[in-house]
Tab-separated table of C-alpha atoms in Angstrom:
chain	number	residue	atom	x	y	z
A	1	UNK	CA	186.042	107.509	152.508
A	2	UNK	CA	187.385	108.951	155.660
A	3	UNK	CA	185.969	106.248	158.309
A	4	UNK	CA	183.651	109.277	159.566
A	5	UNK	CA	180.146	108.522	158.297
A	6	UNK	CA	177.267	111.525	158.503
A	7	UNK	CA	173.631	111.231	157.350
A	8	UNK	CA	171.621	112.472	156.009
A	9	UNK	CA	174.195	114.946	153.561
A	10	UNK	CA	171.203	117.178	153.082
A	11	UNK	CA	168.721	118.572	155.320
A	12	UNK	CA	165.753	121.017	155.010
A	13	UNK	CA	163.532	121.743	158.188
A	14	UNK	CA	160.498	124.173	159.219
A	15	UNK	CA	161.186	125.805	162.149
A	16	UNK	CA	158.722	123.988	164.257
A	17	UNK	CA	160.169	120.307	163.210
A	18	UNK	CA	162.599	117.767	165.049
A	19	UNK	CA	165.183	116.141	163.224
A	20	UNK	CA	168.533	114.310	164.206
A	21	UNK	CA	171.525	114.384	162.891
A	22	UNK	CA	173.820	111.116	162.640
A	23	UNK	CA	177.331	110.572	162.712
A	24	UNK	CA	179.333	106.955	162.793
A	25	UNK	CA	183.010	106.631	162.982
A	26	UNK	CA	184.779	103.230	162.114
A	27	UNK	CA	188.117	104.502	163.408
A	28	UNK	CA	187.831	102.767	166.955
A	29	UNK	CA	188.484	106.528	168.473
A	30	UNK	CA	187.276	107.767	171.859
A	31	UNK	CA	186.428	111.129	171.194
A	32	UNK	CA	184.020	112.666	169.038
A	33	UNK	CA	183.177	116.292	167.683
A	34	UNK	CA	180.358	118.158	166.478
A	35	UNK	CA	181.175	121.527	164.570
A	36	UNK	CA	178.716	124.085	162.949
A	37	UNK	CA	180.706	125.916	159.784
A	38	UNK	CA	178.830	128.757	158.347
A	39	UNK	CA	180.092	131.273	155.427
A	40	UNK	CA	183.227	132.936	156.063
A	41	UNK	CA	183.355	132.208	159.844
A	42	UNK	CA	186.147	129.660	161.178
A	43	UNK	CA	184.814	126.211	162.001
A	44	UNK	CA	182.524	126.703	165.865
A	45	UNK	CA	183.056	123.543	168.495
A	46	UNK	CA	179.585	122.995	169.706
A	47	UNK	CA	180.173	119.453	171.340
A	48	UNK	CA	182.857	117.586	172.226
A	49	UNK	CA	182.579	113.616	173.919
A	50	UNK	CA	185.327	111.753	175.407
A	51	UNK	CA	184.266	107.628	176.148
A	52	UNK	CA	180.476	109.500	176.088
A	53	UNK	CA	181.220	111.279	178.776
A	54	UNK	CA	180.785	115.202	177.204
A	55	UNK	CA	183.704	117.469	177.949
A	56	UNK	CA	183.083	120.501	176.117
A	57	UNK	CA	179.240	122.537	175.449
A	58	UNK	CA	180.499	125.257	173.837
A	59	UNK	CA	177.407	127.385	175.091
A	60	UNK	CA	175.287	126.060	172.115
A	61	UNK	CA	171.590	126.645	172.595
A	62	UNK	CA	169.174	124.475	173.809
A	63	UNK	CA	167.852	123.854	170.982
A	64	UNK	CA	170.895	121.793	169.901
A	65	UNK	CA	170.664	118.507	172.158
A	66	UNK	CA	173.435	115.601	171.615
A	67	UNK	CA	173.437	112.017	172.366
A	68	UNK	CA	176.514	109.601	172.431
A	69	UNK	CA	174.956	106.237	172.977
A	70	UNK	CA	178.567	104.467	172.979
A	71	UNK	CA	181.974	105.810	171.372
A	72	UNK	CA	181.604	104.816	167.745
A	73	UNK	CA	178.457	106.774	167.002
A	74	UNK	CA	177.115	110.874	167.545
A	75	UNK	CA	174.314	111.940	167.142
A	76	UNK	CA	172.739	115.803	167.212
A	77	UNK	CA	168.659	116.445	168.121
A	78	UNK	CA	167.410	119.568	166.453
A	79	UNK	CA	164.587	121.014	167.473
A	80	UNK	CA	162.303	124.661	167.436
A	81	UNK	CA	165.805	126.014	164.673
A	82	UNK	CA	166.215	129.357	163.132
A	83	UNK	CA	167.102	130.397	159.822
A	84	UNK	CA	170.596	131.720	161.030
A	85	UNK	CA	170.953	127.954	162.112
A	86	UNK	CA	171.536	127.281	158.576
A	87	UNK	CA	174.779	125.484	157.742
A	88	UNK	CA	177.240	122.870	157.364
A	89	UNK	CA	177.594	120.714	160.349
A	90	UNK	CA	180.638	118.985	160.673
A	91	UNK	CA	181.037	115.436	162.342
A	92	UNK	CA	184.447	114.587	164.043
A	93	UNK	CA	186.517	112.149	165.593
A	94	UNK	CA	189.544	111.655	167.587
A	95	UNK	CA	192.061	108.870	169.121
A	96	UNK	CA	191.115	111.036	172.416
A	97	UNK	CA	191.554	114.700	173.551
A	98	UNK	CA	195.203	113.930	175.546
A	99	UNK	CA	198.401	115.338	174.113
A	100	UNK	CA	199.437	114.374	170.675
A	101	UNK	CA	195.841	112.226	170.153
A	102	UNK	CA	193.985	114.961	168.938
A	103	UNK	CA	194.063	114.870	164.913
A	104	UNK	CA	190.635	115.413	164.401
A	105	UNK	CA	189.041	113.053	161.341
A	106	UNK	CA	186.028	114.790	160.055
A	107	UNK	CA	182.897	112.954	157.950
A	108	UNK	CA	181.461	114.722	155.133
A	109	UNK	CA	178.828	117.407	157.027
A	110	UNK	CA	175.152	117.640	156.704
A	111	UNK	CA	173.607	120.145	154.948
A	112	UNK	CA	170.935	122.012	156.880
A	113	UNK	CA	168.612	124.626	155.716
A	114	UNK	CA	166.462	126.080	158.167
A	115	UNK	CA	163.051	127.517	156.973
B	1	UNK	CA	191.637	133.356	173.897
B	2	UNK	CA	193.668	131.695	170.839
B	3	UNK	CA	193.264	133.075	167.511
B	4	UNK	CA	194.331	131.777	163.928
B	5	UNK	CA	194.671	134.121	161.312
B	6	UNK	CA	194.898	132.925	157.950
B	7	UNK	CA	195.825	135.062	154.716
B	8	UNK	CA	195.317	135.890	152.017
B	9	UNK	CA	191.584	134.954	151.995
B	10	UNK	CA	191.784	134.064	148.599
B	11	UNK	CA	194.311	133.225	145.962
B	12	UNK	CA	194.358	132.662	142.592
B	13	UNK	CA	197.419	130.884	140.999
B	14	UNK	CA	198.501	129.790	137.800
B	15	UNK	CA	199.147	126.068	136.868
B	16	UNK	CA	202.991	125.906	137.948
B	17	UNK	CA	202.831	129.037	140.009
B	18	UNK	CA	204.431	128.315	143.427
B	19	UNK	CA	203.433	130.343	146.833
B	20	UNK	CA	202.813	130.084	149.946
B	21	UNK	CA	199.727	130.190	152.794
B	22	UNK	CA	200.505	131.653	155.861
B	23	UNK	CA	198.792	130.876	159.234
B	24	UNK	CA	199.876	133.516	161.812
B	25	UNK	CA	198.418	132.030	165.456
B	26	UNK	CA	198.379	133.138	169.463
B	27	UNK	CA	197.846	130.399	171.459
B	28	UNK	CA	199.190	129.431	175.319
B	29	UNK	CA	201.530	127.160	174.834
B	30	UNK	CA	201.317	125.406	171.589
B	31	UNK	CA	200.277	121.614	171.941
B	32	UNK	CA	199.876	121.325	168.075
B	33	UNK	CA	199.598	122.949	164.831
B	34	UNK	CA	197.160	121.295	161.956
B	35	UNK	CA	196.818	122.172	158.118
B	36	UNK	CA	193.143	120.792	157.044
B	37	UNK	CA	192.325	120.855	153.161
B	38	UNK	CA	188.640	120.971	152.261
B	39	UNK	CA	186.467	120.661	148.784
B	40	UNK	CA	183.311	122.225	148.283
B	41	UNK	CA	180.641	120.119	149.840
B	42	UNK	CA	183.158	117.978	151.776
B	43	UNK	CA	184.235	117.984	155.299
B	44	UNK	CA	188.318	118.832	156.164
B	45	UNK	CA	190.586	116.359	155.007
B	46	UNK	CA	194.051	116.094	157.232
B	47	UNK	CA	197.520	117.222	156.271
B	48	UNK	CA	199.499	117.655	158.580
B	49	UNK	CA	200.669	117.972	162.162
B	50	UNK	CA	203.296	120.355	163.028
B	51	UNK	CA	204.600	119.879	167.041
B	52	UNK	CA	207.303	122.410	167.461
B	53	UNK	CA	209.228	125.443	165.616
B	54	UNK	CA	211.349	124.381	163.068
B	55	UNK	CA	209.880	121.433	162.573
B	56	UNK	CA	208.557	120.648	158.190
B	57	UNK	CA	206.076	118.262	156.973
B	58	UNK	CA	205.907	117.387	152.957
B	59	UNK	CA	203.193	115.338	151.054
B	60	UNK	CA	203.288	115.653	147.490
B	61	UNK	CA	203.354	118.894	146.389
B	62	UNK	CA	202.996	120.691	149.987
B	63	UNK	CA	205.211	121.494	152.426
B	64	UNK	CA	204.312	122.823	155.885
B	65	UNK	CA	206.951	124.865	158.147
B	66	UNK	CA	206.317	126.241	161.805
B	67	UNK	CA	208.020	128.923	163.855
B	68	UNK	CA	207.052	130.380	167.173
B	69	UNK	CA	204.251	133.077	165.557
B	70	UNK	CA	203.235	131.161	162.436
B	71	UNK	CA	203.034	128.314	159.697
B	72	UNK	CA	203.538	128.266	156.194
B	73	UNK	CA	202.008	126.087	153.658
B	74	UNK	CA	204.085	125.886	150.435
B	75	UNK	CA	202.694	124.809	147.154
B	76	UNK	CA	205.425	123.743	144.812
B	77	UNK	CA	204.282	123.866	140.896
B	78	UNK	CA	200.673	123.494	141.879
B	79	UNK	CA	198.083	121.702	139.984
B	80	UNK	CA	194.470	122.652	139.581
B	81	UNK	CA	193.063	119.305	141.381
B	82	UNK	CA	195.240	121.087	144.403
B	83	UNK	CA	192.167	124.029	144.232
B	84	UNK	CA	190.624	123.807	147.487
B	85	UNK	CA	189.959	125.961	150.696
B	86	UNK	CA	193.187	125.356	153.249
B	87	UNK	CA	192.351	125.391	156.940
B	88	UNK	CA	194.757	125.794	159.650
B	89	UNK	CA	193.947	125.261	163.335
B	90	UNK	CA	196.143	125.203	166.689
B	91	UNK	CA	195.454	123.413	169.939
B	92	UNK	CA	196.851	124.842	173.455
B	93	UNK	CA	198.576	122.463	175.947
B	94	UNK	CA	197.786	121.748	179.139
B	95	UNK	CA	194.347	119.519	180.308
B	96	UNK	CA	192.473	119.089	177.356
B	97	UNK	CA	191.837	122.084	174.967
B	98	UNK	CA	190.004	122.631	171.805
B	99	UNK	CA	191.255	123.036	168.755
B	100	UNK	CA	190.383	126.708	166.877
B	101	UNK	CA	190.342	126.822	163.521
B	102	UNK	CA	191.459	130.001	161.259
B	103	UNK	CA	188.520	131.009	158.279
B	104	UNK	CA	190.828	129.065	155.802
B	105	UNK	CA	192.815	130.337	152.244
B	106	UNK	CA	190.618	129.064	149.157
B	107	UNK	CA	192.737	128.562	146.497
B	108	UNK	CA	192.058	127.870	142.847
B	109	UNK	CA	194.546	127.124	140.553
B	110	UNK	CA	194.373	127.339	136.646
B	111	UNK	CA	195.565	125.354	134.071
C-alpha cells in the first residue's frame, strides 16, 4: 500500500461517454500529480496541483478536465476520448513542488481503454 | 528541454549476475535525481534520491551513484523478485519544475 489510492484500476469507455477518474492520498502532502504512461514512451505530466491551486497543464486537451476539491484527493473528468487515449494513468503525490519536497509517491494507475 | 536517457532498454540477467543501469540526463541545473522501480500493472515505487555528484544511495541489493552527466543503478547478485522495469527521472532547480522521466530499463532476472 503506498498511501496513494486510485479507482477504479480498470476502465473501458465508448468514445462518446464521461467518466472520472479518482485518486486519494493519505500522506497529508500538498501537491498532487496526474501522469498518462503509454507503451514505450517516458511517463507525460498532464496536471500538476499545489494546495488546489494548479501549477502545471501540460497542454493536455480539453477533453481531459481535473478537479482538486481539497489537497488529499484528485480527480480527472474524461470526456468525448480517443482510442490513442488509451493507457495507464498514473496518480501522484508530493510533500510540495519546493526544493528537496518533490519525491513523487505514485498510486497504482487506472487502466483505460478507449473504444 | 531536459532529457533522460536510459539504457539498455532491456536486460536479461542471470540469478547472481551483477550489472549495472545507466541513466545518462541534461537538465539546467540539477535539483534532484530519482530511481523509480515499477511491476507490471503497478504504479512506480521510490528508490532513491540522489542530490549531488558523488553522492551513493544503497537499499538491499541496489546501489545508486551520480556524477555530473549520469547515474548508475547497480544490482549486486540479483534475484528474480528484483525483475521489474527501472525508471529514472531528474528535476531542474530553480521555481518549481517538473520532473521528466527516462522510458525506463525492464529487467528480468532468471533463476
Amino acid at each position: 500500500e503506498t498511501g496513494v489510492t486510485q479507482t477504479p484500476r480498470h476502465l473501458v469507455m465508448g468514445m462518446t461517454n464521461k467518466k472520472s477518474l479518482k485518486c486519494e492520498q493519505h500522506l497529508g502532502h500538498n501537491a498532487m500529480y496526474w501522469y498518462k504512461q503509454s507503451a514505450k514512451k517516458p511517463l507525460e505530466l498532464m496536471f500538476v496541483y499545489s494546495l488546489e491551486e494548479r501549477v502545471e497543464n501540460n497542454s493536455v486537451p480539453s477533453r481531459f478536465s481535473p478537479e482538486c476539491p481539497n489537497s488529499s484527493h484528485l480527480f480527472l473528468h474524461l470526456h468525448t476520448l480517443q482510442p490513442e487515449d488509451s493507457a495507464l494513468y498514473l496518480c501522484a503525490s508530493s510533500q510540495d513542488v519546493g526544493q528537496g519536497k518533490n519525491i513523487q509517491y505514485f498510486g497504482a494507475g487506472t487502466r483505460l481503454s478507449v473504444l | 528541454e531536459d532529457q533522460v536517457t536510459q539504457s539498455p532498454e532491456a536486460l536479461r540477467l542471470q540469478e547472481g549476475e551483477s550489472s549495472s543501469l545507466n541513466c545518462s540526463y541534461t537538465v539546467s541545473g540539477l535539483r534532484g535525481l530519482f530511481w523509480y522501480r515499477q511491476d507490471p500493472g503497478k504504479g512506480p515505487e521510490f528508490l532513491f534520491t540522489l542530490y549531488s555528484a558523488g553522492e551513493e544511495k544503497e537499499k538491499e541489493r541496489l546501489k545508486a551513484t551520480l556524477t555530473k552527466k549520469e547515474s548508475f543503478l547497480h544490482i549486486t547478485a540479483p534475484k528474480p523478485e528484483d525483475s521489474a522495469t527501472y525508471l529514472c527521472a531528474v528535476q531542474a532547480a530553480g521555481g518549481y519544475q517538473k520532473v521528466t522521466f527516462g522510458t525506463g530499463t525492464k529487467l528480468q532476472v532468471i533463476p
